[in-house]
Structures are given as structure tokens and as C-alpha cells.
């Protein structure tokens, strides 16, 4: 095939890809500068699609749309698409020190304790890793730092030349307030001390290169939470609630607190949704139903998804092997993957210069 013909195909390919709309950004892949390294040789087309996150839930959909768009082009013998990602970062936040190597910080928060905030943090980190992202966890829950237990971590961070090297589990580096006190000792971190430790976590920890650092926040919306939200350069926050009526007022308080410090809300996760009885197959809405979604609609923030109440989630947490590791094929793991994908999409949109017209409800 002549070089002329290949050139013609190459131009037609760019035109074709210029008609493929990225569903989140509502703009075409060429305008979004997502196409790189296009080459056409003897009718064989190769190019790379650069996504804004490795955890993009629309990866396959976008690839299919590209193939479809190129079908009518005459002379193409084969199309080879390489899907890759260059995670966009949240950037510096209003005078807050950036965390070296960390592109985005996701704060996981809740209006009160016991709603499954830490469980969500852990499973979200596992799901983002599963989707191909590099993830770390910072357990800043001053009242009950139980992430190491939930992940079965026995090691402590190592200190070399004033730098902290966090223990890693399932490829995830983890720092926790729990490492800062002997086991069983009461953790009473107040104002300046808490400030000092979190500053160390931000400044002196070798996180490596991370797409996302998941921060398990202390529950509630008091001073400790507020000062943390002011200290950590958060890209966005995920609010975890149970579906009860009170969830709405909790979520509203959380929202108000993060808005006060200019932290975007990524959305709401409803945890402990319904209980599916494994014996009789009956669904019981133990903590009521739909509260998280209702809160999201009322507060005009995305609803990211729901996780049912399930014994295996509790057992997995207690045994230090989260559900995404112990039961990767289960519908529960799929639910966490969906939420993780939604969060990654939201962050990509927040970080983009190309804002879509509407953000909409995701789940
Ligand atoms: P928080 O961080 O909000 O205080 P945790 O994540 O520590 O809450 O969860 C409290 C308890 O509830 C833990 O024992 C945890 O295993 C359990 N749990 C959390 N989410 C679920 C769920 N969806 N199904 C069953 N148990 C859950």
C-alpha cells in the first residue's frame, strides 16, 4: 500500500476519532488531547488513548467506540489500540503543602462513627488498586485508627534519615495513627500534637508515586476534622452514610464543613443498605432504605453507590483480608469497584480544564 494511501487513512482516522465523544467530559477524544502516537503502515492503524485515570470505568466503552468510528474507513486492514492513563492531579491547594509523589488525596468522611467509613476506605483503596491505580492509605482517624487491623498489618513504618517508610500490604503503603502509640494505649491527640503528626505524615513519609492517597478521616465534623481538612491538600471528599433519616442531617453537616474549607464533594456512599438473607433470600432494609441517595439529590452532589450490609464484609475486616482480596469475584467487590470507578471519574472531571455541562448522578 502506498504512503499516500496511509496518509489518507491517517487523516480519516483523526476525523473519525474526532467524532468519538468521551462520556464524562462530553467532548471528543481529539479535542480532549487523548489520542497520541497515531501511525498507519500498510493499512495497519495503531494509536494510544490516554485516559485521565487508570481506574476509568469507561475504558472498554471508549475502546469500542473508537473501533466503531473507524469501521467505515476504507483501506484499514487492522486497528491496534493501546489504552493507557496519565492520572491528572489535584495540584496545590490554597497554601497547603502538596504531598510529594501524590497526585490526588481522597478524604473519606462520615458525620458519625460506626457507619463503615474505615471499611469503605480500605475497600475503596483495594478496588482502585484492582482497577490499575497506585494507591496509599493514610489512617488519620484519631479516635479509632483500625485500618492496620482491617488490612492485617503487623509491621511498623521504618525510619531512615528522618524519612518514614510505611509498611505495604497488597501493594498499598499504609500510615496510621495507630503506629504512633503502643497497642492498647489511649490515643489522645489534641490540637498542636495532632497537627504535628499529620504534618509529618504529609511531609516526611515516602509514599512513592501514588495516583490516589485515601485518607480515612476521624468521624464527625468537629475541630479535629476541620483542622485536618485544612491541613491535608484534599482533592475531594467522599461522605459515607447509612440510609437512615438521620443520615441526611449528618451528610449535610459534613458537606457544610468541607465547603467551609473549599474541599469539593466527590459524592455520597450509602453503606449498610439492605440485608440480603442468605437463607431465605429475603431483603431487609435494616437501616431503612435510600437515605444516601435522597441526601445526594437534596444536597445536589453525586450518589456514588451503595454497599449492602453483609456478614462477609464484617468478617473480612476482622480477619484483615478485605472483601476485594478474600472474595474478588463477589457482587460486593463489584459494588466497591463501581464506586471506585465513579470516584476516579469525578476526580478526573474536577482536575480537568474541560468541564462537562452537568455532573449528574453516577450510580
Ligand atoms: P467507622 O469507620 O465508620 O467507625 P467501621 O468501618 O469501623 O466504621 O465499621 C464498623 C463495623 O461495621 C465494623 O465491624 C465493620 O466490619 C462493620 N461494617 C462496615 N460496613 C459493613 C457492611 N457493609 N456490612 C457489614 N458490616 C459492615
mmCIF file of C-alpha atoms and ligand atoms in Angstrom:
data_model
loop_
_atom_site.group_PDB
_atom_site.id
_atom_site.type_symbol
_atom_site.label_atom_id
_atom_site.label_comp_id
_atom_site.label_asym_id
_atom_site.label_seq_id
_atom_site.Cartn_x
_atom_site.Cartn_y
_atom_site.Cartn_z
ATOM 1 C CA UNK A 1 0.000 0.000 0.000
ATOM 2 C CA UNK A 2 1.330 3.447 -0.869
ATOM 3 C CA UNK A 3 2.425 6.060 1.647
ATOM 4 C CA UNK A 4 -0.149 8.349 0.081
ATOM 5 C CA UNK A 5 -2.932 5.945 0.976
ATOM 6 C CA UNK A 6 -1.628 5.543 4.550
ATOM 7 C CA UNK A 7 -1.603 9.326 4.912
ATOM 8 C CA UNK A 8 -5.166 9.473 3.670
ATOM 9 C CA UNK A 9 -6.188 6.803 6.192
ATOM 10 C CA UNK A 10 -4.371 8.632 8.971
ATOM 11 C CA UNK A 11 -6.345 11.815 8.267
ATOM 12 C CA UNK A 12 -9.599 9.881 8.144
ATOM 13 C CA UNK A 13 -8.752 8.189 11.455
ATOM 14 C CA UNK A 14 -8.241 11.540 13.183
ATOM 15 C CA UNK A 15 -11.531 12.761 11.728
ATOM 16 C CA UNK A 16 -13.269 9.577 12.894
ATOM 17 C CA UNK A 17 -11.801 9.844 16.403
ATOM 18 C CA UNK A 18 -12.849 13.478 16.423
ATOM 19 C CA UNK A 19 -16.403 12.163 16.464
ATOM 20 C CA UNK A 20 -15.919 9.817 19.440
ATOM 21 C CA UNK A 21 -17.356 11.508 22.494
ATOM 22 C CA UNK A 22 -15.839 10.839 25.901
ATOM 23 C CA UNK A 23 -18.958 10.158 28.004
ATOM 24 C CA UNK A 24 -17.760 12.001 31.155
ATOM 25 C CA UNK A 25 -16.406 15.127 29.513
ATOM 26 C CA UNK A 26 -18.952 15.225 26.690
ATOM 27 C CA UNK A 27 -16.238 16.240 24.251
ATOM 28 C CA UNK A 28 -14.434 14.313 21.528
ATOM 29 C CA UNK A 29 -11.178 12.451 22.097
ATOM 30 C CA UNK A 30 -9.170 14.683 19.748
ATOM 31 C CA UNK A 31 -10.294 17.919 21.406
ATOM 32 C CA UNK A 32 -9.521 16.336 24.775
ATOM 33 C CA UNK A 33 -5.989 15.526 23.509
ATOM 34 C CA UNK A 34 -6.499 11.897 24.398
ATOM 35 C CA UNK A 35 -5.045 10.458 21.175
ATOM 36 C CA UNK A 36 -1.303 10.003 20.827
ATOM 37 C CA UNK A 37 1.225 8.099 18.692
ATOM 38 C CA UNK A 38 -1.041 7.508 15.705
ATOM 39 C CA UNK A 39 0.699 5.582 12.991
ATOM 40 C CA UNK A 40 -0.575 3.951 9.805
ATOM 41 C CA UNK A 41 1.571 1.483 7.927
ATOM 42 C CA UNK A 42 0.271 -0.647 5.100
ATOM 43 C CA UNK A 43 -3.275 -0.119 6.319
ATOM 44 C CA UNK A 44 -2.441 -1.150 9.891
ATOM 45 C CA UNK A 45 -3.530 1.577 12.298
ATOM 46 C CA UNK A 46 -2.053 1.910 15.777
ATOM 47 C CA UNK A 47 -2.647 4.635 18.333
ATOM 48 C CA UNK A 48 -2.758 5.238 22.074
ATOM 49 C CA UNK A 49 -5.716 6.524 24.027
ATOM 50 C CA UNK A 50 -4.560 8.419 27.107
ATOM 51 C CA UNK A 51 -7.158 8.228 29.848
ATOM 52 C CA UNK A 52 -7.162 10.594 32.814
ATOM 53 C CA UNK A 53 -7.180 7.722 35.305
ATOM 54 C CA UNK A 54 -6.171 4.055 35.142
ATOM 55 C CA UNK A 55 -9.357 3.369 37.105
ATOM 56 C CA UNK A 56 -11.547 4.708 34.276
ATOM 57 C CA UNK A 57 -14.777 2.685 34.298
ATOM 58 C CA UNK A 58 -15.411 3.621 30.655
ATOM 59 C CA UNK A 59 -12.173 2.133 29.294
ATOM 60 C CA UNK A 60 -13.820 -0.645 27.293
ATOM 61 C CA UNK A 61 -16.700 1.563 26.155
ATOM 62 C CA UNK A 62 -14.261 4.155 24.771
ATOM 63 C CA UNK A 63 -12.178 1.498 23.006
ATOM 64 C CA UNK A 64 -15.290 0.015 21.394
ATOM 65 C CA UNK A 65 -16.486 3.459 20.282
ATOM 66 C CA UNK A 66 -13.081 4.086 18.637
ATOM 67 C CA UNK A 67 -13.230 0.801 16.718
ATOM 68 C CA UNK A 68 -16.786 1.552 15.659
ATOM 69 C CA UNK A 69 -15.867 5.046 14.431
ATOM 70 C CA UNK A 70 -13.055 3.672 12.252
ATOM 71 C CA UNK A 71 -15.105 0.889 10.672
ATOM 72 C CA UNK A 72 -16.324 2.900 7.655
ATOM 73 C CA UNK A 73 -12.786 3.966 6.674
ATOM 74 C CA UNK A 74 -11.691 2.220 3.518
ATOM 75 C CA UNK A 75 -8.282 0.591 3.355
ATOM 76 C CA UNK A 76 -7.835 -0.170 7.074
ATOM 77 C CA UNK A 77 -6.601 -3.738 7.483
ATOM 78 C CA UNK A 78 -6.269 -3.778 11.257
ATOM 79 C CA UNK A 79 -6.636 -1.422 14.247
ATOM 80 C CA UNK A 80 -4.460 -1.760 17.301
ATOM 81 C CA UNK A 81 -5.473 0.484 20.223
ATOM 82 C CA UNK A 82 -3.278 0.855 23.270
ATOM 83 C CA UNK A 83 -5.245 2.085 26.286
ATOM 84 C CA UNK A 84 -3.171 3.803 28.925
ATOM 85 C CA UNK A 85 -3.562 6.527 31.537
ATOM 86 C CA UNK A 86 -1.840 9.611 32.782
ATOM 87 C CA UNK A 87 -3.582 10.383 36.029
ATOM 88 C CA UNK A 88 -4.364 14.038 36.385
ATOM 89 C CA UNK A 89 -3.558 15.606 39.733
ATOM 90 C CA UNK A 90 -5.436 17.900 42.073
ATOM 91 C CA UNK A 91 -2.478 20.299 42.225
ATOM 92 C CA UNK A 92 -1.539 22.621 45.056
ATOM 93 C CA UNK A 93 -4.414 23.662 47.277
ATOM 94 C CA UNK A 94 -4.564 27.158 48.662
ATOM 95 C CA UNK A 95 -1.270 27.240 50.532
ATOM 96 C CA UNK A 96 -1.453 23.617 51.724
ATOM 97 C CA UNK A 97 1.763 21.671 51.205
ATOM 98 C CA UNK A 98 1.424 19.133 48.429
ATOM 99 C CA UNK A 99 2.317 15.570 49.349
ATOM 100 C CA UNK A 100 5.391 14.574 47.368
ATOM 101 C CA UNK A 101 4.611 11.995 44.691
ATOM 102 C CA UNK A 102 0.864 12.006 45.448
ATOM 103 C CA UNK A 103 -1.415 13.167 42.644
ATOM 104 C CA UNK A 104 -4.755 13.145 44.436
ATOM 105 C CA UNK A 105 -5.961 12.947 48.007
ATOM 106 C CA UNK A 106 -9.378 11.403 48.644
ATOM 107 C CA UNK A 107 -10.767 12.122 52.114
ATOM 108 C CA UNK A 108 -13.287 9.545 53.320
ATOM 109 C CA UNK A 109 -15.502 11.103 55.970
ATOM 110 C CA UNK A 110 -18.689 10.499 57.891
ATOM 111 C CA UNK A 111 -20.983 12.520 60.127
ATOM 112 C CA UNK A 112 -20.580 9.996 62.945
ATOM 113 C CA UNK A 113 -18.683 6.827 63.889
ATOM 114 C CA UNK A 114 -19.699 3.270 63.149
ATOM 115 C CA UNK A 115 -21.219 3.825 59.708
ATOM 116 C CA UNK A 116 -18.422 1.937 57.935
ATOM 117 C CA UNK A 117 -16.109 4.789 56.983
ATOM 118 C CA UNK A 118 -12.888 2.813 57.603
ATOM 119 C CA UNK A 119 -14.312 -0.273 55.883
ATOM 120 C CA UNK A 120 -15.158 1.910 52.895
ATOM 121 C CA UNK A 121 -11.674 3.493 52.886
ATOM 122 C CA UNK A 122 -9.963 0.111 52.846
ATOM 123 C CA UNK A 123 -12.205 -1.424 50.203
ATOM 124 C CA UNK A 124 -12.058 1.674 48.066
ATOM 125 C CA UNK A 125 -8.238 1.575 48.136
ATOM 126 C CA UNK A 126 -8.266 -2.118 47.199
ATOM 127 C CA UNK A 127 -10.765 -1.501 44.374
ATOM 128 C CA UNK A 128 -8.761 1.430 42.950
ATOM 129 C CA UNK A 129 -5.637 -0.776 43.022
ATOM 130 C CA UNK A 130 -7.573 -3.546 41.292
ATOM 131 C CA UNK A 131 -8.552 -1.052 38.567
ATOM 132 C CA UNK A 132 -4.878 -0.318 37.946
ATOM 133 C CA UNK A 133 -4.174 2.754 40.086
ATOM 134 C CA UNK A 134 -1.339 3.234 42.563
ATOM 135 C CA UNK A 135 -2.919 3.864 45.938
ATOM 136 C CA UNK A 136 -1.898 4.578 49.530
ATOM 137 C CA UNK A 137 -3.880 4.879 52.748
ATOM 138 C CA UNK A 138 -3.465 7.452 55.493
ATOM 139 C CA UNK A 139 -5.435 6.455 58.565
ATOM 140 C CA UNK A 140 -5.983 9.735 60.364
ATOM 141 C CA UNK A 141 -8.889 8.516 62.469
ATOM 142 C CA UNK A 142 -7.684 9.805 65.823
ATOM 143 C CA UNK A 143 -10.484 8.104 67.737
ATOM 144 C CA UNK A 144 -10.148 4.577 66.361
ATOM 145 C CA UNK A 145 -7.314 4.038 63.903
ATOM 146 C CA UNK A 146 -8.180 0.469 62.913
ATOM 147 C CA UNK A 147 -7.010 0.361 59.291
ATOM 148 C CA UNK A 148 -3.885 -1.726 60.141
ATOM 149 C CA UNK A 149 -6.181 -4.330 61.743
ATOM 150 C CA UNK A 150 -8.530 -4.348 58.771
ATOM 151 C CA UNK A 151 -5.586 -4.919 56.447
ATOM 152 C CA UNK A 152 -3.806 -7.422 58.693
ATOM 153 C CA UNK A 153 -0.685 -5.255 59.017
ATOM 154 C CA UNK A 154 1.792 -6.336 61.690
ATOM 155 C CA UNK A 155 4.794 -4.294 60.606
ATOM 156 C CA UNK A 156 5.596 -0.744 61.670
ATOM 157 C CA UNK A 157 6.939 2.031 59.459
ATOM 158 C CA UNK A 158 10.718 2.232 59.189
ATOM 159 C CA UNK A 159 12.543 5.474 59.813
ATOM 160 C CA UNK A 160 15.664 6.200 57.786
ATOM 161 C CA UNK A 161 17.325 9.640 57.874
ATOM 162 C CA UNK A 162 14.170 11.345 59.136
ATOM 163 C CA UNK A 163 12.057 9.794 56.392
ATOM 164 C CA UNK A 164 9.275 7.337 57.222
ATOM 165 C CA UNK A 165 8.817 4.283 55.008
ATOM 166 C CA UNK A 166 5.293 2.939 55.503
ATOM 167 C CA UNK A 167 4.561 -0.796 55.599
ATOM 168 C CA UNK A 168 2.930 -2.067 52.401
ATOM 169 C CA UNK A 169 0.133 -4.556 52.014
ATOM 170 C CA UNK A 170 -1.485 -5.622 48.732
ATOM 171 C CA UNK A 171 0.893 -3.046 47.149
ATOM 172 C CA UNK A 172 -0.671 -0.290 49.273
ATOM 173 C CA UNK A 173 1.587 1.797 51.565
ATOM 174 C CA UNK A 174 -0.234 2.490 54.828
ATOM 175 C CA UNK A 175 0.390 5.080 57.542
ATOM 176 C CA UNK A 176 -1.796 5.095 60.611
ATOM 177 C CA UNK A 177 -2.245 6.997 63.844
ATOM 178 C CA UNK A 178 -2.176 3.505 65.370
ATOM 179 C CA UNK A 179 1.570 3.275 64.621
ATOM 180 C CA UNK A 180 2.167 6.314 66.812
ATOM 181 C CA UNK A 181 1.132 4.767 70.129
ATOM 182 C CA UNK A 182 1.737 1.431 71.863
ATOM 183 C CA UNK A 183 -1.098 -1.093 71.307
ATOM 184 C CA UNK A 184 -3.991 -0.559 73.699
ATOM 185 C CA UNK A 185 -2.768 2.844 74.850
ATOM 186 C CA UNK A 186 -5.426 5.527 74.696
ATOM 187 C CA UNK A 187 -4.981 7.882 71.813
ATOM 188 C CA UNK A 188 -5.480 11.431 72.920
ATOM 189 C CA UNK A 189 -4.328 13.677 70.155
ATOM 190 C CA UNK A 190 -5.244 17.265 70.593
ATOM 191 C CA UNK A 191 -4.669 20.423 68.596
ATOM 192 C CA UNK A 192 -0.937 21.049 68.120
ATOM 193 C CA UNK A 193 0.111 17.405 68.614
ATOM 194 C CA UNK A 194 -2.358 16.147 66.042
ATOM 195 C CA UNK A 195 -1.285 18.943 63.755
ATOM 196 C CA UNK A 196 2.362 17.898 64.188
ATOM 197 C CA UNK A 197 1.745 14.239 63.415
ATOM 198 C CA UNK A 198 -0.383 14.910 60.355
ATOM 199 C CA UNK A 199 2.223 17.387 59.111
ATOM 200 C CA UNK A 200 4.820 14.618 59.469
ATOM 201 C CA UNK A 201 2.589 12.206 57.560
ATOM 202 C CA UNK A 202 2.354 14.748 54.777
ATOM 203 C CA UNK A 203 5.962 15.911 54.735
ATOM 204 C CA UNK A 204 8.168 13.103 55.994
ATOM 205 C CA UNK A 205 6.572 9.941 54.602
ATOM 206 C CA UNK A 206 7.925 8.262 51.483
ATOM 207 C CA UNK A 207 4.663 7.421 49.781
ATOM 208 C CA UNK A 208 6.274 6.758 46.420
ATOM 209 C CA UNK A 209 4.360 7.686 43.278
ATOM 210 C CA UNK A 210 0.628 7.498 44.014
ATOM 211 C CA UNK A 211 -2.405 8.237 41.868
ATOM 212 C CA UNK A 212 -4.600 8.371 44.960
ATOM 213 C CA UNK A 213 -3.988 8.677 48.674
ATOM 214 C CA UNK A 214 -7.119 7.606 50.547
ATOM 215 C CA UNK A 215 -7.376 9.427 53.876
ATOM 216 C CA UNK A 216 -9.611 7.846 56.493
ATOM 217 C CA UNK A 217 -10.796 10.932 58.373
ATOM 218 C CA UNK A 218 -11.907 10.951 62.010
ATOM 219 C CA UNK A 219 -15.724 10.702 62.187
ATOM 220 C CA UNK A 220 -17.746 13.828 62.849
ATOM 221 C CA UNK A 221 -17.443 17.442 61.936
ATOM 222 C CA UNK A 222 -15.719 18.983 64.950
ATOM 223 C CA UNK A 223 -12.453 20.863 65.352
ATOM 224 C CA UNK A 224 -10.174 17.858 64.762
ATOM 225 C CA UNK A 225 -11.847 17.144 61.435
ATOM 226 C CA UNK A 226 -11.843 20.757 60.406
ATOM 227 C CA UNK A 227 -8.149 21.263 61.151
ATOM 228 C CA UNK A 228 -7.314 18.064 59.262
ATOM 229 C CA UNK A 229 -9.344 19.157 56.259
ATOM 230 C CA UNK A 230 -7.433 22.433 56.362
ATOM 231 C CA UNK A 231 -4.059 20.770 56.666
ATOM 232 C CA UNK A 232 -4.281 17.989 54.093
ATOM 233 C CA UNK A 233 -4.366 19.008 50.413
ATOM 234 C CA UNK A 234 -7.616 17.150 49.693
ATOM 235 C CA UNK A 235 -8.720 16.782 46.049
ATOM 236 C CA UNK A 236 -12.217 15.827 47.134
ATOM 237 C CA UNK A 237 -14.158 14.075 49.848
ATOM 238 C CA UNK A 238 -16.394 11.029 49.893
ATOM 239 C CA UNK A 239 -19.132 11.107 52.524
ATOM 240 C CA UNK A 240 -20.195 7.710 53.910
ATOM 241 C CA UNK A 241 -23.638 7.379 55.480
ATOM 242 C CA UNK A 242 -26.091 4.708 56.470
ATOM 243 C CA UNK A 243 -29.529 5.010 54.848
ATOM 244 C CA UNK A 244 -31.466 6.262 57.897
ATOM 245 C CA UNK A 245 -33.277 9.564 58.016
ATOM 246 C CA UNK A 246 -30.560 10.971 60.297
ATOM 247 C CA UNK A 247 -28.051 10.232 57.556
ATOM 248 C CA UNK A 248 -29.345 13.247 55.722
ATOM 249 C CA UNK A 249 -28.553 15.674 58.532
ATOM 250 C CA UNK A 250 -25.155 14.010 59.061
ATOM 251 C CA UNK A 251 -24.336 14.330 55.397
ATOM 252 C CA UNK A 252 -25.487 17.934 55.381
ATOM 253 C CA UNK A 253 -23.151 18.761 58.290
ATOM 254 C CA UNK A 254 -20.241 17.022 56.534
ATOM 255 C CA UNK A 255 -20.952 18.882 53.357
ATOM 256 C CA UNK A 256 -21.066 22.226 55.155
ATOM 257 C CA UNK A 257 -17.745 21.533 56.871
ATOM 258 C CA UNK A 258 -15.913 20.655 53.659
ATOM 259 C CA UNK A 259 -17.479 23.557 51.811
ATOM 260 C CA UNK A 260 -16.189 25.870 54.540
ATOM 261 C CA UNK A 261 -12.626 24.830 53.696
ATOM 262 C CA UNK A 262 -13.240 24.733 49.931
ATOM 263 C CA UNK A 263 -12.926 20.963 49.545
ATOM 264 C CA UNK A 264 -15.068 19.583 46.701
ATOM 265 C CA UNK A 265 -17.552 16.819 47.500
ATOM 266 C CA UNK A 266 -16.961 13.769 45.293
ATOM 267 C CA UNK A 267 -20.248 12.266 46.387
ATOM 268 C CA UNK A 268 -22.097 10.101 48.882
ATOM 269 C CA UNK A 269 -21.705 6.353 49.505
ATOM 270 C CA UNK A 270 -24.575 4.588 51.217
ATOM 271 C CA UNK A 271 -23.221 1.807 53.417
ATOM 272 C CA UNK A 272 -25.187 -0.974 55.138
ATOM 273 C CA UNK A 273 -28.005 -0.572 52.606
ATOM 274 C CA UNK A 274 -30.217 -3.640 52.680
ATOM 275 C CA UNK A 275 -29.565 -7.051 54.169
ATOM 276 C CA UNK A 276 -29.973 -9.953 51.800
ATOM 277 C CA UNK A 277 -30.723 -13.059 53.897
ATOM 278 C CA UNK A 278 -28.600 -15.913 52.559
ATOM 279 C CA UNK A 279 -31.096 -18.470 53.964
ATOM 280 C CA UNK A 280 -34.469 -17.216 52.776
ATOM 281 C CA UNK A 281 -33.357 -14.757 50.065
ATOM 282 C CA UNK A 282 -35.432 -12.035 51.684
ATOM 283 C CA UNK A 283 -34.216 -8.419 51.513
ATOM 284 C CA UNK A 284 -34.465 -6.497 54.797
ATOM 285 C CA UNK A 285 -33.673 -2.755 54.872
ATOM 286 C CA UNK A 286 -32.189 -2.917 58.404
ATOM 287 C CA UNK A 287 -31.134 0.715 58.445
ATOM 288 C CA UNK A 288 -34.014 1.896 56.265
ATOM 289 C CA UNK A 289 -33.605 2.500 52.561
ATOM 290 C CA UNK A 290 -32.469 5.124 50.101
ATOM 291 C CA UNK A 291 -31.312 7.763 52.641
ATOM 292 C CA UNK A 292 -27.908 8.185 50.995
ATOM 293 C CA UNK A 293 -29.449 8.718 47.592
ATOM 294 C CA UNK A 294 -32.051 11.082 48.984
ATOM 295 C CA UNK A 295 -29.297 13.082 50.693
ATOM 296 C CA UNK A 296 -27.307 13.222 47.456
ATOM 297 C CA UNK A 297 -30.293 14.541 45.500
ATOM 298 C CA UNK A 298 -31.178 17.098 48.140
ATOM 299 C CA UNK A 299 -27.601 18.276 48.555
ATOM 300 C CA UNK A 300 -27.037 18.243 44.784
ATOM 301 C CA UNK A 301 -23.969 16.005 44.932
ATOM 302 C CA UNK A 302 -23.419 12.735 43.060
ATOM 303 C CA UNK A 303 -24.595 9.485 44.568
ATOM 304 C CA UNK A 304 -21.611 7.172 44.184
ATOM 305 C CA UNK A 305 -23.238 3.856 45.058
ATOM 306 C CA UNK A 306 -24.479 1.596 47.828
ATOM 307 C CA UNK A 307 -22.985 -1.312 49.746
ATOM 308 C CA UNK A 308 -25.342 -3.798 51.398
ATOM 309 C CA UNK A 309 -24.915 -4.973 54.965
ATOM 310 C CA UNK A 310 -23.186 -8.312 54.716
ATOM 311 C CA UNK A 311 -21.569 -10.605 57.233
ATOM 312 C CA UNK A 312 -18.641 -11.314 54.910
ATOM 313 C CA UNK A 313 -17.666 -7.608 54.909
ATOM 314 C CA UNK A 314 -17.500 -7.565 58.708
ATOM 315 C CA UNK A 315 -15.610 -10.892 58.872
ATOM 316 C CA UNK A 316 -13.218 -9.809 56.110
ATOM 317 C CA UNK A 317 -12.467 -6.622 58.068
ATOM 318 C CA UNK A 318 -11.896 -8.518 61.333
ATOM 319 C CA UNK A 319 -9.621 -11.044 59.674
ATOM 320 C CA UNK A 320 -7.512 -8.424 57.938
ATOM 321 C CA UNK A 321 -8.390 -9.667 54.451
ATOM 322 C CA UNK A 322 -10.766 -7.168 52.839
ATOM 323 C CA UNK A 323 -13.566 -8.461 50.649
ATOM 324 C CA UNK A 324 -11.819 -7.370 47.432
ATOM 325 C CA UNK A 325 -8.952 -9.717 48.380
ATOM 326 C CA UNK A 326 -10.872 -12.575 50.024
ATOM 327 C CA UNK A 327 -13.829 -12.583 47.559
ATOM 328 C CA UNK A 328 -12.678 -10.688 44.454
ATOM 329 C CA UNK A 329 -15.446 -12.145 42.270
ATOM 330 C CA UNK A 330 -18.334 -11.396 44.664
ATOM 331 C CA UNK A 331 -21.097 -8.863 43.905
ATOM 332 C CA UNK A 332 -19.849 -6.914 46.953
ATOM 333 C CA UNK A 333 -16.426 -6.494 45.357
ATOM 334 C CA UNK A 334 -18.161 -5.453 42.142
ATOM 335 C CA UNK A 335 -20.085 -2.810 44.090
ATOM 336 C CA UNK A 336 -16.833 -1.399 45.507
ATOM 337 C CA UNK A 337 -15.254 -1.430 42.030
ATOM 338 C CA UNK A 338 -18.198 0.538 40.676
ATOM 339 C CA UNK A 339 -17.916 3.142 43.439
ATOM 340 C CA UNK A 340 -14.129 3.359 42.916
ATOM 341 C CA UNK A 341 -14.642 3.933 39.177
ATOM 342 C CA UNK A 342 -17.220 6.632 39.879
ATOM 343 C CA UNK A 343 -14.848 8.386 42.263
ATOM 344 C CA UNK A 344 -11.954 8.204 39.785
ATOM 345 C CA UNK A 345 -14.228 9.706 37.098
ATOM 346 C CA UNK A 346 -15.322 12.512 39.383
ATOM 347 C CA UNK A 347 -11.714 13.356 40.234
ATOM 348 C CA UNK A 348 -10.742 13.384 36.547
ATOM 349 C CA UNK A 349 -13.575 15.801 35.857
ATOM 350 C CA UNK A 350 -12.613 18.032 38.794
ATOM 351 C CA UNK A 351 -8.991 18.139 37.620
ATOM 352 C CA UNK A 352 -9.841 18.805 34.004
ATOM 353 C CA UNK A 353 -9.822 22.076 32.159
ATOM 354 C CA UNK A 354 -12.676 20.581 30.109
ATOM 355 C CA UNK A 355 -15.670 20.773 32.431
ATOM 356 C CA UNK A 356 -18.759 18.934 31.197
ATOM 357 C CA UNK A 357 -22.059 20.780 31.327
ATOM 358 C CA UNK A 358 -23.561 18.570 34.028
ATOM 359 C CA UNK A 359 -22.023 16.216 36.544
ATOM 360 C CA UNK A 360 -25.191 14.217 37.147
ATOM 361 C CA UNK A 361 -25.881 11.252 39.387
ATOM 362 C CA UNK A 362 -23.423 8.451 38.851
ATOM 363 C CA UNK A 363 -24.763 5.339 40.455
HETATM 364 P P1 LIG B 1 -16.376 3.649 61.059
HETATM 365 O O1 LIG B 1 -15.034 3.789 60.424
HETATM 366 O O2 LIG B 1 -17.421 4.484 60.387
HETATM 367 O O3 LIG B 1 -16.366 3.845 62.537
HETATM 368 P P2 LIG B 1 -16.063 0.826 60.519
HETATM 369 O O4 LIG B 1 -15.632 0.804 59.109
HETATM 370 O O5 LIG B 1 -15.035 0.627 61.584
HETATM 371 O O6 LIG B 1 -16.884 2.152 60.821
HETATM 372 O O7 LIG B 1 -17.238 -0.238 60.658
HETATM 373 C C1 LIG B 1 -17.878 -0.502 61.888
HETATM 374 C C2 LIG B 1 -18.221 -2.000 61.919
HETATM 375 O O8 LIG B 1 -19.180 -2.301 60.932
HETATM 376 C C3 LIG B 1 -17.041 -2.907 61.633
HETATM 377 O O9 LIG B 1 -17.125 -4.062 62.432
HETATM 378 C C4 LIG B 1 -17.195 -3.274 60.159
HETATM 379 O O10 LIG B 1 -16.628 -4.540 59.841
HETATM 380 C C5 LIG B 1 -18.712 -3.318 60.042
HETATM 381 N N1 LIG B 1 -19.195 -2.972 58.687
HETATM 382 C C6 LIG B 1 -18.924 -1.865 57.962
HETATM 383 N N2 LIG B 1 -19.591 -1.884 56.788
HETATM 384 C C7 LIG B 1 -20.289 -3.053 56.752
HETATM 385 C C8 LIG B 1 -21.171 -3.666 55.802
HETATM 386 N N3 LIG B 1 -21.483 -3.075 54.647
HETATM 387 N N4 LIG B 1 -21.683 -4.897 56.133
HETATM 388 C C9 LIG B 1 -21.376 -5.481 57.318
HETATM 389 N N5 LIG B 1 -20.574 -4.950 58.248
HETATM 390 C C10 LIG B 1 -20.027 -3.749 57.986
#
